[in-house]
mmCIF file with all atom_site columns, N, CA, C and O in Angstrom:
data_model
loop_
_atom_site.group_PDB
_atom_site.id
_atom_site.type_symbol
_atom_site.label_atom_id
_atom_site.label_alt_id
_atom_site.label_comp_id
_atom_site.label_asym_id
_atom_site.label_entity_id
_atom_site.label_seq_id
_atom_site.pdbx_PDB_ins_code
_atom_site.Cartn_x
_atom_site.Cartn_y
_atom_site.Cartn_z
_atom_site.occupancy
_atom_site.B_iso_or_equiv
_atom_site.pdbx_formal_charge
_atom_site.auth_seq_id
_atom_site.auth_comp_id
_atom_site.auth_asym_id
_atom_site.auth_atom_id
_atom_site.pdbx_PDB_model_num
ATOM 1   N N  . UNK A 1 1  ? 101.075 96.083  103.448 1.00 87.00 ? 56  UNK A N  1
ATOM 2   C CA . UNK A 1 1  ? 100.509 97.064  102.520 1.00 87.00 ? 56  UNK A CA 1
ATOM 3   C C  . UNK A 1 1  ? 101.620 97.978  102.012 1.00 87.00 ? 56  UNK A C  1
ATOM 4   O O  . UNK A 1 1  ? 102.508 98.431  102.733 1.00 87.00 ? 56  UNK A O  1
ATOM 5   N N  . UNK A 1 2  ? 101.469 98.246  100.487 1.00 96.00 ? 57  UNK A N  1
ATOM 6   C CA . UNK A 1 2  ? 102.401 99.022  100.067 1.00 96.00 ? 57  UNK A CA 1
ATOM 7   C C  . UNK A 1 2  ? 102.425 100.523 100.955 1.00 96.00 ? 57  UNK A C  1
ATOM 8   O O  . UNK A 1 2  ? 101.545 101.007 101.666 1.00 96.00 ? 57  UNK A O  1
ATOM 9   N N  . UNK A 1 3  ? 103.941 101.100 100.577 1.00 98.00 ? 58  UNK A N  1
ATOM 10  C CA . UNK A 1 3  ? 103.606 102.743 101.068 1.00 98.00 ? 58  UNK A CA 1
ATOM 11  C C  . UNK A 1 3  ? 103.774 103.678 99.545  1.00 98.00 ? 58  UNK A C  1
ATOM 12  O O  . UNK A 1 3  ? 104.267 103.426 98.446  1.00 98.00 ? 58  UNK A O  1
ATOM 13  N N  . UNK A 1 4  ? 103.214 104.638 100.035 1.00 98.00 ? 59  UNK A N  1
ATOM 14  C CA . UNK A 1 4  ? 102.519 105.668 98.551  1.00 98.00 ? 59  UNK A CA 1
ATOM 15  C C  . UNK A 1 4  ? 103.817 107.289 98.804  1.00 98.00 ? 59  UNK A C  1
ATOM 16  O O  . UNK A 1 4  ? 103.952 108.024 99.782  1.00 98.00 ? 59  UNK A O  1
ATOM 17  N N  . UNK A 1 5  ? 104.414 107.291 97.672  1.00 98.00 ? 60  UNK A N  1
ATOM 18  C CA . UNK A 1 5  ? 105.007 108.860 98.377  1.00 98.00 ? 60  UNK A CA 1
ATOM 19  C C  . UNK A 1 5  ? 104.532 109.548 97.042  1.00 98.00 ? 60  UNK A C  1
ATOM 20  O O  . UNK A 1 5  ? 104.521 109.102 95.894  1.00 98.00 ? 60  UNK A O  1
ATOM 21  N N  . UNK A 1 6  ? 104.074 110.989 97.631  1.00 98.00 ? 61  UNK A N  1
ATOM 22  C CA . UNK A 1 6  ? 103.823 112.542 96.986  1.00 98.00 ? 61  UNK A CA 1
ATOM 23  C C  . UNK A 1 6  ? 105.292 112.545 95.750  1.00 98.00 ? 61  UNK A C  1
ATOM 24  O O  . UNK A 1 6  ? 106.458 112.538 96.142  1.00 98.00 ? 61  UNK A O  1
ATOM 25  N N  . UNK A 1 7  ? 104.917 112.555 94.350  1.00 98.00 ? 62  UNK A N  1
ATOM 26  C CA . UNK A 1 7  ? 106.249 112.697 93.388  1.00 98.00 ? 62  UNK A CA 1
ATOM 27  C C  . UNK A 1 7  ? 106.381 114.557 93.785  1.00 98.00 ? 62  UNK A C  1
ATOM 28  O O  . UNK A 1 7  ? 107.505 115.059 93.785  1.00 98.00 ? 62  UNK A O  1
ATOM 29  N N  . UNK A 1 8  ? 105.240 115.360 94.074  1.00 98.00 ? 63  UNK A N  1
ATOM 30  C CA . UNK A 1 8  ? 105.321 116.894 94.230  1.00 98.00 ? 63  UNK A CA 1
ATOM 31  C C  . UNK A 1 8  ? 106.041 116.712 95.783  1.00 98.00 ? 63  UNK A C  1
ATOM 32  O O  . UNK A 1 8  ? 106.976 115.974 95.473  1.00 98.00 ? 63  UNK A O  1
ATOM 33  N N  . UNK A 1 9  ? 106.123 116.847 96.678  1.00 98.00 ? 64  UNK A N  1
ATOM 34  C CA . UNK A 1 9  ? 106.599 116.973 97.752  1.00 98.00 ? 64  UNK A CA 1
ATOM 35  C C  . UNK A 1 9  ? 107.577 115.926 99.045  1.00 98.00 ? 64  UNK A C  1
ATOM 36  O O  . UNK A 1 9  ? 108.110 116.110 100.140 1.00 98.00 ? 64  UNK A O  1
ATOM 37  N N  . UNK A 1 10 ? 107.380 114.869 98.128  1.00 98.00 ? 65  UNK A N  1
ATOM 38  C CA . UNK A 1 10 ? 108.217 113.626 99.086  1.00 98.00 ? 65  UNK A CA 1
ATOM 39  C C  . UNK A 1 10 ? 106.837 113.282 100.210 1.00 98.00 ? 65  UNK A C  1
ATOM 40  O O  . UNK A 1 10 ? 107.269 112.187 100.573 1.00 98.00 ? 65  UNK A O  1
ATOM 41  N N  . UNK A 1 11 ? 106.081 113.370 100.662 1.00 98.00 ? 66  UNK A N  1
ATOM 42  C CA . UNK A 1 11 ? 105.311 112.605 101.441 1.00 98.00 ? 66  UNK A CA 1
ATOM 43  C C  . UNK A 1 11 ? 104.851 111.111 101.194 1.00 98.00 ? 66  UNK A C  1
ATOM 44  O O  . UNK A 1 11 ? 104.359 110.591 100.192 1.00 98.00 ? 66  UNK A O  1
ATOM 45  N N  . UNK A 1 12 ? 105.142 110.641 102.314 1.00 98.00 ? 67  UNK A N  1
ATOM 46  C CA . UNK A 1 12 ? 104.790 108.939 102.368 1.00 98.00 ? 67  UNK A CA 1
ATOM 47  C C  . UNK A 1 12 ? 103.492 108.923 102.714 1.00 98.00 ? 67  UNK A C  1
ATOM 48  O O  . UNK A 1 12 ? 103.188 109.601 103.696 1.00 98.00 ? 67  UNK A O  1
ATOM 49  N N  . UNK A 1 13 ? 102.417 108.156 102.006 1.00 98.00 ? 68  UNK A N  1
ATOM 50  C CA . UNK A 1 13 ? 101.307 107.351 102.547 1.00 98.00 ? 68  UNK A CA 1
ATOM 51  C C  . UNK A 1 13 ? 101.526 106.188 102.752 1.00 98.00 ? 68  UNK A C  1
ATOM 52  O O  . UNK A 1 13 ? 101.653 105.329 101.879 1.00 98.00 ? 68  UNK A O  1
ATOM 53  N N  . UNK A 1 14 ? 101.651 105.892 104.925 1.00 98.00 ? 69  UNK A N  1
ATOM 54  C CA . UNK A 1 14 ? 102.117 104.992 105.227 1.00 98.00 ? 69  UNK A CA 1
ATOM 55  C C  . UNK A 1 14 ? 100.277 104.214 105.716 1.00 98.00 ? 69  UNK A C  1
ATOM 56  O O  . UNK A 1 14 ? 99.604  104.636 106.657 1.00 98.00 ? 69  UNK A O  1
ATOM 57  N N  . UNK A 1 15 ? 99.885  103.141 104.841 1.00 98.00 ? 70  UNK A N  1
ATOM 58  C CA . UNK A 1 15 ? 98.358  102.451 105.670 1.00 98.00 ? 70  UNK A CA 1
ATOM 59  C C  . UNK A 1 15 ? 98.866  102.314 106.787 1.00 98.00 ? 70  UNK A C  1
ATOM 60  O O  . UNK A 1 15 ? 98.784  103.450 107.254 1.00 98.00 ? 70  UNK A O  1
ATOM 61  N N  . UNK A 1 16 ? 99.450  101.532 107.714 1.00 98.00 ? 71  UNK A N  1
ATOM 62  C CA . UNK A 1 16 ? 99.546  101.080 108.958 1.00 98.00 ? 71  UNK A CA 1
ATOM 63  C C  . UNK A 1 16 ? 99.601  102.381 109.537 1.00 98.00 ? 71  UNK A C  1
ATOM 64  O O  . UNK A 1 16 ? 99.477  102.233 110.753 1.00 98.00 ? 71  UNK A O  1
ATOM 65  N N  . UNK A 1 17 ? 99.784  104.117 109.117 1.00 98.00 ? 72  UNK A N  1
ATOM 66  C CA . UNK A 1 17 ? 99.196  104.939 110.348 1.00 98.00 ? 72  UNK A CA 1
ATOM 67  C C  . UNK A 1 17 ? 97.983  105.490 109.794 1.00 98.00 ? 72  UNK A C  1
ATOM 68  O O  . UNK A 1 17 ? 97.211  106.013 110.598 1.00 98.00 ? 72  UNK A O  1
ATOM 69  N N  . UNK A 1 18 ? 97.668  105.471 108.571 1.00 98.00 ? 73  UNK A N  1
ATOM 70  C CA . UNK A 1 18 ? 96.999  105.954 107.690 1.00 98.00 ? 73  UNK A CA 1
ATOM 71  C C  . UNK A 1 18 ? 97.129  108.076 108.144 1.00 98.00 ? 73  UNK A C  1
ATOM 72  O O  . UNK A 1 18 ? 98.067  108.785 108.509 1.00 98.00 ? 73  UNK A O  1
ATOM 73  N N  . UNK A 1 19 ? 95.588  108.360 107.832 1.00 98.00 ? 74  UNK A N  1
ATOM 74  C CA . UNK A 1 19 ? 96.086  110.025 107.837 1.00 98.00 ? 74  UNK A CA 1
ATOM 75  C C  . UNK A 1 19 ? 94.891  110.315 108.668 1.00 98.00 ? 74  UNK A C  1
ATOM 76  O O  . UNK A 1 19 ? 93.758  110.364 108.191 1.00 98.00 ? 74  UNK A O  1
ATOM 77  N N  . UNK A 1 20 ? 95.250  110.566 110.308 1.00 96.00 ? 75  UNK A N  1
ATOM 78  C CA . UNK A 1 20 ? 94.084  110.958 111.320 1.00 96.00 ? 75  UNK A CA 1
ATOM 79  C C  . UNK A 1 20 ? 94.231  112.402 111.259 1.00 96.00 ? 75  UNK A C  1
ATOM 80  O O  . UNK A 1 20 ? 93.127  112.942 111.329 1.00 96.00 ? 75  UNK A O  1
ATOM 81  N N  . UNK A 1 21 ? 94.825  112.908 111.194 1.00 95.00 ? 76  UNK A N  1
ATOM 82  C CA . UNK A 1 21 ? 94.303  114.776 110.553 1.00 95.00 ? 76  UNK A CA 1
ATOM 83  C C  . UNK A 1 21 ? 93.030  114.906 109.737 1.00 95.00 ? 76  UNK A C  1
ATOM 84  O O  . UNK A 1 21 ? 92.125  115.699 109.997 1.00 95.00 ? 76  UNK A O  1
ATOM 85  N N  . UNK A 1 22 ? 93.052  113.900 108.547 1.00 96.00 ? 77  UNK A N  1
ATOM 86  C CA . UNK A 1 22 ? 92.237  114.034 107.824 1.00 96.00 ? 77  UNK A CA 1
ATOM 87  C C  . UNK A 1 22 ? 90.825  112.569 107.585 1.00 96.00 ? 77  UNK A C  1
ATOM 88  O O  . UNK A 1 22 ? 90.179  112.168 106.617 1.00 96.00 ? 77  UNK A O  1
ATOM 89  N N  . UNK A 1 23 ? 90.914  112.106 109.381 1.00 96.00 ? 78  UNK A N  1
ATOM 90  C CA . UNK A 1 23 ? 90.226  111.198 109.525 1.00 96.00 ? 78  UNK A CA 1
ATOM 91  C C  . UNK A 1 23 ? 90.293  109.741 108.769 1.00 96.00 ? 78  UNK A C  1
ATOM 92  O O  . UNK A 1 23 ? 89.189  109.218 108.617 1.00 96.00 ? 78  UNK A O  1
ATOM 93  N N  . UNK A 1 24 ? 91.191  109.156 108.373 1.00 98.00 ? 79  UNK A N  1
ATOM 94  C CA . UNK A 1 24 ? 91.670  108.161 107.271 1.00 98.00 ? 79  UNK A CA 1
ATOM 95  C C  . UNK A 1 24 ? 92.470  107.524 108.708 1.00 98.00 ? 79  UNK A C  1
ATOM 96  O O  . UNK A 1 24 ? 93.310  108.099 109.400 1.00 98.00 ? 79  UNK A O  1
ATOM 97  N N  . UNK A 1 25 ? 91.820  105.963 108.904 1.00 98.00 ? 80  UNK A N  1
ATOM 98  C CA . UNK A 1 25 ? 91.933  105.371 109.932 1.00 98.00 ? 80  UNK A CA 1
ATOM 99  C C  . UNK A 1 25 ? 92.998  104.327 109.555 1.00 98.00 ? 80  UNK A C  1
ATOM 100 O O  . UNK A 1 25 ? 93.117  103.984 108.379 1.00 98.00 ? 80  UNK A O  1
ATOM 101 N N  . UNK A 1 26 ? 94.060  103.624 110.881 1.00 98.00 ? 81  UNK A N  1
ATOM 102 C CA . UNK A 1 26 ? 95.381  103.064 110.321 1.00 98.00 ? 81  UNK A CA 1
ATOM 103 C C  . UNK A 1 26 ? 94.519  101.973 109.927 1.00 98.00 ? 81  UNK A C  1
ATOM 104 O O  . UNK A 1 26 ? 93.399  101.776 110.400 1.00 98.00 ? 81  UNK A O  1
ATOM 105 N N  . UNK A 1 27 ? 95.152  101.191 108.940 1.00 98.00 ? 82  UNK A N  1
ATOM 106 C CA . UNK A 1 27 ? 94.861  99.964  108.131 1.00 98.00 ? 82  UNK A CA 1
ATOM 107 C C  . UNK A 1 27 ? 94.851  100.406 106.468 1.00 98.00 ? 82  UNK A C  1
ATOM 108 O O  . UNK A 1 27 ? 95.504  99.900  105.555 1.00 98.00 ? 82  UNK A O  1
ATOM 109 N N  . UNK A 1 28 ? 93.731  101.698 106.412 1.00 98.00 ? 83  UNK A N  1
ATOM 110 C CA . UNK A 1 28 ? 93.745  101.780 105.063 1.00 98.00 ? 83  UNK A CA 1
ATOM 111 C C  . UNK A 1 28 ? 94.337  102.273 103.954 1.00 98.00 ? 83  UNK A C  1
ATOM 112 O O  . UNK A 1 28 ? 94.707  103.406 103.647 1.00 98.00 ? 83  UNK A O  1
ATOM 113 N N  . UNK A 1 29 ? 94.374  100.768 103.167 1.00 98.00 ? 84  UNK A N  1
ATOM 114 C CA . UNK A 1 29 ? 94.863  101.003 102.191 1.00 98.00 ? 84  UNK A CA 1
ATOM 115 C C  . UNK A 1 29 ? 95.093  102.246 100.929 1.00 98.00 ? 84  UNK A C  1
ATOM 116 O O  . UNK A 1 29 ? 94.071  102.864 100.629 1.00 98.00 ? 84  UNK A O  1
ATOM 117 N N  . UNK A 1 30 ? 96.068  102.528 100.378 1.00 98.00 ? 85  UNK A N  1
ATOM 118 C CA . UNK A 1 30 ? 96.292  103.769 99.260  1.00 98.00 ? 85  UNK A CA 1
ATOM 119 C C  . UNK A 1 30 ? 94.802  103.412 98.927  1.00 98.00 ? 85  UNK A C  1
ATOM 120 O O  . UNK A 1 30 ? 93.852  104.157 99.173  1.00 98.00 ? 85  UNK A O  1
ATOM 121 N N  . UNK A 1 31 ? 94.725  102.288 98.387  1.00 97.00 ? 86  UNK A N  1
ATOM 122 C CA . UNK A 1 31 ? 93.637  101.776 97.057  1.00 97.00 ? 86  UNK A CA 1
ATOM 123 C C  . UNK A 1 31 ? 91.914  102.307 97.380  1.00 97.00 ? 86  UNK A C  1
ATOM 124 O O  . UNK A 1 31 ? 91.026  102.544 96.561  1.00 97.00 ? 86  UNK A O  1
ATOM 125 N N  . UNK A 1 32 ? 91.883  102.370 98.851  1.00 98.00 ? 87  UNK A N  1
ATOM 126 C CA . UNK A 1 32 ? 90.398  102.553 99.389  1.00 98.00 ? 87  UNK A CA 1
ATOM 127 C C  . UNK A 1 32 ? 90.731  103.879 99.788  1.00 98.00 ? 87  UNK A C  1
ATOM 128 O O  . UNK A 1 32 ? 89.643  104.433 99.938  1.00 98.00 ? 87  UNK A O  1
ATOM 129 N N  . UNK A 1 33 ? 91.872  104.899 100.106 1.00 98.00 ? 88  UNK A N  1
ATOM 130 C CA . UNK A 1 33 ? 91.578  106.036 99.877  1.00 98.00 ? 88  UNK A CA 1
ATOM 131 C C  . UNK A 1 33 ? 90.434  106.912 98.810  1.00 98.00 ? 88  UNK A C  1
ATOM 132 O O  . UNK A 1 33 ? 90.256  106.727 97.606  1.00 98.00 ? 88  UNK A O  1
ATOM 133 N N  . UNK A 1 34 ? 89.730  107.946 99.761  1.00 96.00 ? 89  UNK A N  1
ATOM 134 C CA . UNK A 1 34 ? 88.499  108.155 98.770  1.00 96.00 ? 89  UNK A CA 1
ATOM 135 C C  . UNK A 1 34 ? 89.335  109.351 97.710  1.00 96.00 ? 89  UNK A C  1
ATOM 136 O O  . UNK A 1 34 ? 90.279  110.100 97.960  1.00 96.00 ? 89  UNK A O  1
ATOM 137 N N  . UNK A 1 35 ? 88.501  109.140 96.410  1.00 96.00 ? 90  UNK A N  1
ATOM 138 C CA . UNK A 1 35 ? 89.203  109.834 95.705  1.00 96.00 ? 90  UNK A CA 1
ATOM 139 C C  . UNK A 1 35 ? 89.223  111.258 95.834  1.00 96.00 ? 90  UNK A C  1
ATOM 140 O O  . UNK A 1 35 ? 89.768  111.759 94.850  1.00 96.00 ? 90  UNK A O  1
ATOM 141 N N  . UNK A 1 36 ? 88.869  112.031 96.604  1.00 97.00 ? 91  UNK A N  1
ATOM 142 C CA . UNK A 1 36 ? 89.013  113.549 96.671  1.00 97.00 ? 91  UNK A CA 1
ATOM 143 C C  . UNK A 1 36 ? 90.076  113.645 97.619  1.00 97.00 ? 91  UNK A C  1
ATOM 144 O O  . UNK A 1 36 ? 90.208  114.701 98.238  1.00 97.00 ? 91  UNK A O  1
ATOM 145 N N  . UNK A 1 37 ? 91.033  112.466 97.866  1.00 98.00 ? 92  UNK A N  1
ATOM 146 C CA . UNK A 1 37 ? 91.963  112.808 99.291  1.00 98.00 ? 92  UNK A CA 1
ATOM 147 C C  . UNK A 1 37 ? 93.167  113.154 98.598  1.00 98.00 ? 92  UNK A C  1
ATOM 148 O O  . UNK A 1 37 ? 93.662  112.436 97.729  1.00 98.00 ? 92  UNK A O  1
ATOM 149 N N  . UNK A 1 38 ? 93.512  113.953 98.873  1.00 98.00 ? 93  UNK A N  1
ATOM 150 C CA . UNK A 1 38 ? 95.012  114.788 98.654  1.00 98.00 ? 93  UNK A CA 1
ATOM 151 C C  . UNK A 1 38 ? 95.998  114.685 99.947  1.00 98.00 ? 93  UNK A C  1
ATOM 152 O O  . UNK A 1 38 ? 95.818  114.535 101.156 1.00 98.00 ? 93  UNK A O  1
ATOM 153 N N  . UNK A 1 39 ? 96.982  114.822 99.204  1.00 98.00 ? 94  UNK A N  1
ATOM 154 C CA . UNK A 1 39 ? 98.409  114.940 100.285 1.00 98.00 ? 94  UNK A CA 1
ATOM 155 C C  . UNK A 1 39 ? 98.023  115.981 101.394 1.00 98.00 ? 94  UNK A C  1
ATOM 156 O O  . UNK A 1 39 ? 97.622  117.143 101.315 1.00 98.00 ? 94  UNK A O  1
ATOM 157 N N  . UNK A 1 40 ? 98.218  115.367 102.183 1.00 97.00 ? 95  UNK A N  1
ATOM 158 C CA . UNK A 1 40 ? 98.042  116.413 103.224 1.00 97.00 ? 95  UNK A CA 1
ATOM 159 C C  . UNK A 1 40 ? 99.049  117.158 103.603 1.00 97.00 ? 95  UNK A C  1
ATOM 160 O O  . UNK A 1 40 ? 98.806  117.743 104.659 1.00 97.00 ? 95  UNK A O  1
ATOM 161 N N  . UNK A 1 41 ? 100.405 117.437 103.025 1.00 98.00 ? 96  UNK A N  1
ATOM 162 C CA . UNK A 1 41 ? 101.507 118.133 103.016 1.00 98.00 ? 96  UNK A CA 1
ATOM 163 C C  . UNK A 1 41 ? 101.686 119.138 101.739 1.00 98.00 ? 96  UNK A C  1
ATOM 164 O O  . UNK A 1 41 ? 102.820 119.612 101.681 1.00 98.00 ? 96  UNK A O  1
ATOM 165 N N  . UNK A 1 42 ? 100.908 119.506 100.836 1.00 98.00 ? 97  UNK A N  1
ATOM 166 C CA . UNK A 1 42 ? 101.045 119.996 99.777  1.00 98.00 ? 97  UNK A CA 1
ATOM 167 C C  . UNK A 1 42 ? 99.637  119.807 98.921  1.00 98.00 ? 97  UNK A C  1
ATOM 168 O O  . UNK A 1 42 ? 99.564  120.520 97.920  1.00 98.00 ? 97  UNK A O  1
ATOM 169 N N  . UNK A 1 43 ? 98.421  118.867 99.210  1.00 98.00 ? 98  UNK A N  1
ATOM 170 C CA . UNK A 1 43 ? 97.496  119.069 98.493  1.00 98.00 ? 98  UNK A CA 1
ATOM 171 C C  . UNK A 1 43 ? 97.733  118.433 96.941  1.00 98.00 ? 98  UNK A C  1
ATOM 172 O O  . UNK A 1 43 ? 96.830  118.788 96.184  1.00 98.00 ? 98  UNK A O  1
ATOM 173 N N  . UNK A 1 44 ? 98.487  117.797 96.471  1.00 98.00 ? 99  UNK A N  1
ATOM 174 C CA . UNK A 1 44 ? 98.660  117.152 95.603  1.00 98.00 ? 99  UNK A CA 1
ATOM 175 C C  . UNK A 1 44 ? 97.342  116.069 95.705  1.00 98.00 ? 99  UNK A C  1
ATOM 176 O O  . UNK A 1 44 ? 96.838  115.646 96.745  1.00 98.00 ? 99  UNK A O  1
ATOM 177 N N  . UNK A 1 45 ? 96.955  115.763 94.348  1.00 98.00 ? 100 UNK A N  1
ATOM 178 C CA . UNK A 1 45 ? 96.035  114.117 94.347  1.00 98.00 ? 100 UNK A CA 1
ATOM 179 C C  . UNK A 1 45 ? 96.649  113.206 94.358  1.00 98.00 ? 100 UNK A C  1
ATOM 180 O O  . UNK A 1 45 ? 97.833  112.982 94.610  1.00 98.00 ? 100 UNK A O  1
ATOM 181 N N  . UNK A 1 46 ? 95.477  112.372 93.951  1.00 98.00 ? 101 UNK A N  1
ATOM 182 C CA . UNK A 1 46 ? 96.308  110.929 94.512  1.00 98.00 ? 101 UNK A CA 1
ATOM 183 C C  . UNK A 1 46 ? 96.474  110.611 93.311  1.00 98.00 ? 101 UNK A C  1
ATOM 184 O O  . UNK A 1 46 ? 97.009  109.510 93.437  1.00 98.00 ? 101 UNK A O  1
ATOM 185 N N  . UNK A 1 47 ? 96.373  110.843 91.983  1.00 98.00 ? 102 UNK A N  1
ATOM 186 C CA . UNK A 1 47 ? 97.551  110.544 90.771  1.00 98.00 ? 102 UNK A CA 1
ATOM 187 C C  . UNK A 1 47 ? 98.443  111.515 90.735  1.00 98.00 ? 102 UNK A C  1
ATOM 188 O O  . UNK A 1 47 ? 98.455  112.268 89.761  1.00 98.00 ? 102 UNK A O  1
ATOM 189 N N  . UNK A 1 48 ? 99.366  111.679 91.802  1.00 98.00 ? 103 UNK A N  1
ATOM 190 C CA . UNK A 1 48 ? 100.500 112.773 91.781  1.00 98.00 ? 103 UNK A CA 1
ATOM 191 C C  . UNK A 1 48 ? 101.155 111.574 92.921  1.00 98.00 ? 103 UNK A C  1
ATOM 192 O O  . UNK A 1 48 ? 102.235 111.891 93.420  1.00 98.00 ? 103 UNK A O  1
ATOM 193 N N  . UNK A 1 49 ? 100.665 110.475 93.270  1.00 98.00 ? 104 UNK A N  1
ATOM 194 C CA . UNK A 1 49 ? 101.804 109.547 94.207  1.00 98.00 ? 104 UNK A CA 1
ATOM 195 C C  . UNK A 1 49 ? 102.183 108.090 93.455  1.00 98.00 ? 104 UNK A C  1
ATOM 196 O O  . UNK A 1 49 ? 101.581 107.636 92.483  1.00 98.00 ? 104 UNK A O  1
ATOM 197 N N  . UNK A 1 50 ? 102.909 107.694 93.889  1.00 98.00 ? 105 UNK A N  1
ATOM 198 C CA . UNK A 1 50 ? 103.936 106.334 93.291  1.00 98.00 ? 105 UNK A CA 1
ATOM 199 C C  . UNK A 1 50 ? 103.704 105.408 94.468  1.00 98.00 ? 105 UNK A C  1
ATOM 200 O O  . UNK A 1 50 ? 103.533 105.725 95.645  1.00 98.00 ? 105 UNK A O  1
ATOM 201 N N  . UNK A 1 51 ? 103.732 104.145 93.895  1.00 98.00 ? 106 UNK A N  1
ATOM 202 C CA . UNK A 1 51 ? 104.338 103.284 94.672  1.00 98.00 ? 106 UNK A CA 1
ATOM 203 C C  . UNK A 1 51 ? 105.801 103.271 95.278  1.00 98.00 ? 106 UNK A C  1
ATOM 204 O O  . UNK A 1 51 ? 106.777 103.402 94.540  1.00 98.00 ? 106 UNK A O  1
ATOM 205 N N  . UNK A 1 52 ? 105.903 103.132 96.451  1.00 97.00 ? 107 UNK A N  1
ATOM 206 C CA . UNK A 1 52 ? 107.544 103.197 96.794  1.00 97.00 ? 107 UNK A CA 1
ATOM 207 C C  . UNK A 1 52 ? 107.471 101.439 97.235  1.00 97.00 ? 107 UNK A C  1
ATOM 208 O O  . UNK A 1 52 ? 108.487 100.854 97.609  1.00 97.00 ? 107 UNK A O  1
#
């Protein structure tokens, strides 16, 4: 699975740990992230990340 980084802050969305702070379990994908999920380092959306 691709990884996703924040263009506002440098954060990676890595699936294989996904984001358990914010209950987002490892496996899932950027793509099935629900759309109200923001960076959890800065609160950016998720059209504020890139493919890396």
């Amino acid at each position: 699975m691709d990884k996703w980084q924040c263009k506002v802050c440098g954060y990676v969305y890595d699936p294989a740990a996904g984001d358990p702070d914010n209950n987002i379990a490892p496996g899932t994908s950027f793509e099935s992230l629900p759309d109200n999920w923001v960076c959890p380092t800065c609160g950016a959306g998720k059209d504020e990340f890139e493919k890396v």
